[in-house]
């Protein structure tokens, strides 16, 4: 640490623009760039997936082999070609594990790769070895989600005899506790560490299985997640903790929440290159032109701009509260509304929205794909954005929506609770509409309230402007991460001094 500037190493399985499945990619891309712009030295390790375009693959830094319980594996370290200020991205390549289509799942089946445990154990070991071989000497190591959680226990076990590695402070960020990396108990053999560490209620064991995320929580110096509310929720109930609430509660003094930031160079209607007409608070009338374009894109009557238009860009998964929409759909369609949905996911929700679209072809449109231009058009063209999530660690679309003057309608959980302020009819304050109970009745009541407000143009315009004035830029979030990095460094230093008797 020199002049207050840190050497930061981040390990992640996703990062824009190289590899993206969900919000993790956006977080790592934006956070690393924000830290780099602040003058910190940032190195990101990322698996060298075959889907990463060749134009991003730069020079080879190292070719070698690593020994694992299952045998030797070749590893190639390659520097990525990115123009990120102060950020170095290193791809960890291996033909056995990463030279295939798909990041976590096989595109031909939709199922997770059966060797995911070995894939990410390999990546975790290779990243730590690279830190040593490349002489990075980080002040802090930031690991993310279950895929790189093994880094924390490896520092204390496989690399425990190397003081340059075992003493690195670790921050572990949980982006979604619903995906823990749980594998059969025999997978522990692939760690190549003492079998004595696998015992009931121990750091790795989870109802007879191995749990990568539990090990990350156990061995990291600090734990963070992507909103303050979610940090509380995951410690207090089975609904949000998914069996790890007790482990997290035991570490409650070390658990923090930081709301994700947003890259406004990409998500701002004033400069968005993917929407037909740019607009801002002073040119809000131009939002209607984007609504007309969205209606036309969906095959609706482009002149019906007064009809209340709801948008959704989402994974089609149980987490997102789609069962509530299914249960409430008949009553919803009794309102004068239209709905546009973009996303992919569980087959049952593909089938539900397909049937709904067939039943209401003039008012319902669903597209099952990843379509970035359409995602931007939905944000710019919809009147309101619907997110009735069962749980939501942070969520980004409600934040995007506010900047676009598209009013969020959300369930008050996790990051949705932290970011969307309930509309107050008395003083016209607030940025959206929220409900608490996970029931179709609560969802319907919330949509009806929003619908009634939309019928008052002056009131709705004020609500739009309130949201457009909110600031969730990454600079604020990056400063909070820096504070946690320094807290982890201090905690590690205090513990070492205590052990040394100082």
Coordinates of N, CA, C and O in Angstrom, one line a residue, residues 12-33 44 46 52-53 56 80-84 87 89 91 263 266-267 372 396 400 474:
X12 N -13.1 -13.9 -10.4 CA -14.5 -13.9 -10.7 C -14.7 -14.9 -11.9 O -13.8 -15.1 -12.7
X13 N -15.9 -15.4 -12.0 CA -16.2 -16.3 -13.2 C -16.8 -15.5 -14.3 O -17.0 -16.1 -15.4
X14 N -17.1 -14.2 -14.1 CA -17.7 -13.4 -15.1 C -17.2 -12.0 -15.1 O -16.8 -11.5 -14.0
X15 N -17.2 -11.3 -16.2 CA -16.8 -9.9 -16.3 C -17.1 -9.4 -17.7 O -16.7 -10.0 -18.7
X16 N -17.9 -8.3 -17.7 CA -18.1 -7.7 -19.1 C -16.8 -7.0 -19.5 O -16.1 -6.4 -18.7
X17 N -16.5 -7.0 -20.8 CA -17.3 -7.5 -21.9 C -16.9 -9.0 -22.3 O -17.2 -9.4 -23.4
X18 N -16.2 -9.6 -21.4 CA -15.5 -10.9 -21.8 C -16.5 -12.1 -21.6 O -16.6 -13.0 -22.5
X19 N -17.1 -12.2 -20.5 CA -18.0 -13.3 -20.2 C -19.1 -12.9 -19.3 O -18.9 -12.3 -18.3
X20 N -20.4 -13.1 -19.8 CA -21.5 -12.7 -19.0 C -22.7 -13.7 -19.0 O -23.1 -14.1 -20.1
X21 N -23.2 -14.0 -17.8 CA -24.4 -14.8 -17.6 C -25.4 -13.9 -16.9 O -26.6 -13.9 -17.2
X22 N -24.9 -13.2 -15.8 CA -25.8 -12.4 -15.0 C -25.2 -11.1 -14.6 O -24.2 -10.6 -15.1
X23 N -25.7 -10.6 -13.5 CA -25.3 -9.3 -12.9 C -23.8 -9.3 -12.4 O -23.2 -8.2 -12.3
X24 N -23.3 -10.5 -12.0 CA -21.9 -10.5 -11.6 C -21.0 -9.9 -12.6 O -20.0 -9.2 -12.2
X25 N -21.2 -10.2 -13.8 CA -20.3 -9.7 -14.9 C -20.3 -8.2 -14.9 O -19.2 -7.5 -15.0
X26 N -21.5 -7.6 -14.8 CA -21.6 -6.1 -14.8 C -20.8 -5.5 -13.5 O -20.1 -4.5 -13.6
X27 N -21.0 -6.2 -12.4 CA -20.4 -5.7 -11.2 C -18.9 -5.7 -11.3 O -18.2 -4.7 -11.0
X28 N -18.3 -6.8 -11.7 CA -16.9 -6.9 -11.8 C -16.3 -6.0 -12.8 O -15.3 -5.3 -12.6
X29 N -16.9 -5.8 -13.9 CA -16.5 -4.9 -15.0 C -16.5 -3.5 -14.5 O -15.5 -2.7 -14.6
X30 N -17.6 -3.1 -13.9 CA -17.7 -1.7 -13.5 C -16.9 -1.4 -12.2 O -16.2 -0.3 -12.1
X31 N -16.9 -2.3 -11.2 CA -16.1 -2.0 -10.0 C -14.6 -1.9 -10.3 O -14.0 -1.0 -9.8
X32 N -14.1 -2.9 -11.1 CA -12.7 -2.8 -11.4 C -12.3 -1.6 -12.1 O -11.2 -1.0 -11.8
X33 N -13.1 -1.1 -13.0 CA -12.8 0.1 -13.7 C -12.9 1.3 -12.8 O -12.0 2.2 -12.9
X44 N -7.6 -8.6 -12.4 CA -8.8 -9.5 -12.4 C -8.4 -10.8 -13.0 O -7.9 -10.9 -14.1
X46 N -9.9 -14.3 -14.6 CA -11.1 -14.8 -15.2 C -10.8 -16.1 -16.0 O -9.8 -16.2 -16.6
X52 N -15.1 -16.3 -25.1 CA -14.5 -15.0 -25.1 C -13.9 -14.7 -26.5 O -13.1 -15.5 -27.0
X53 N -14.3 -13.6 -27.2 CA -13.8 -13.3 -28.5 C -12.3 -13.3 -28.6 O -11.6 -12.8 -27.7
X56 N -10.0 -10.2 -27.8 CA -9.7 -9.9 -26.5 C -8.5 -10.7 -25.9 O -8.0 -10.4 -24.8
X80 N -5.6 -10.2 -21.2 CA -6.7 -9.8 -22.1 C -6.4 -8.4 -22.6 O -5.8 -7.6 -22.0
X81 N -6.9 -8.2 -23.9 CA -6.7 -6.9 -24.5 C -8.0 -6.0 -24.1 O -9.0 -6.1 -24.7
X82 N -7.8 -5.2 -23.1 CA -8.9 -4.3 -22.7 C -8.3 -2.9 -22.5 O -7.1 -2.8 -22.0
X83 N -9.0 -1.9 -22.7 CA -8.6 -0.5 -22.5 C -9.1 0.0 -21.2 O -9.7 1.1 -21.2
X84 N -9.0 -0.7 -20.2 CA -9.5 -0.3 -18.9 C -8.4 0.3 -18.1 O -7.4 -0.3 -17.8
X87 N -6.5 -1.3 -14.9 CA -7.1 -2.7 -14.7 C -6.4 -3.7 -15.7 O -6.3 -3.4 -16.9
X89 N -6.5 -7.6 -16.8 CA -7.3 -8.9 -16.8 C -6.5 -10.0 -17.3 O -5.9 -10.0 -18.4
X91 N -6.6 -14.1 -18.2 CA -7.4 -15.2 -18.5 C -6.7 -16.5 -18.2 O -5.5 -16.7 -18.5
X263 N -23.5 1.6 -14.3 CA -22.6 2.3 -15.3 C -23.5 3.2 -16.1 O -24.1 2.8 -17.1
X266 N -23.5 3.7 -20.0 CA -24.3 2.7 -20.8 C -25.8 2.9 -20.6 O -26.6 2.8 -21.5
X267 N -26.2 3.1 -19.3 CA -27.6 3.1 -18.9 C -28.1 4.5 -18.6 O -28.2 4.8 -17.4
X372 N -29.9 -7.3 -26.2 CA -29.5 -6.0 -25.5 C -30.3 -4.8 -26.1 O -30.8 -4.0 -25.3
X396 N -30.6 -4.8 -10.7 CA -30.1 -3.6 -11.4 C -31.2 -3.0 -12.2 O -31.1 -1.7 -12.4
X400 N -31.8 0.9 -13.3 CA -31.8 1.4 -14.7 C -33.1 2.1 -15.0 O -33.2 3.2 -15.5
X474 N -21.2 4.1 -9.8 CA -20.3 3.1 -9.3 C -19.3 3.8 -8.4 O -18.7 3.1 -7.5

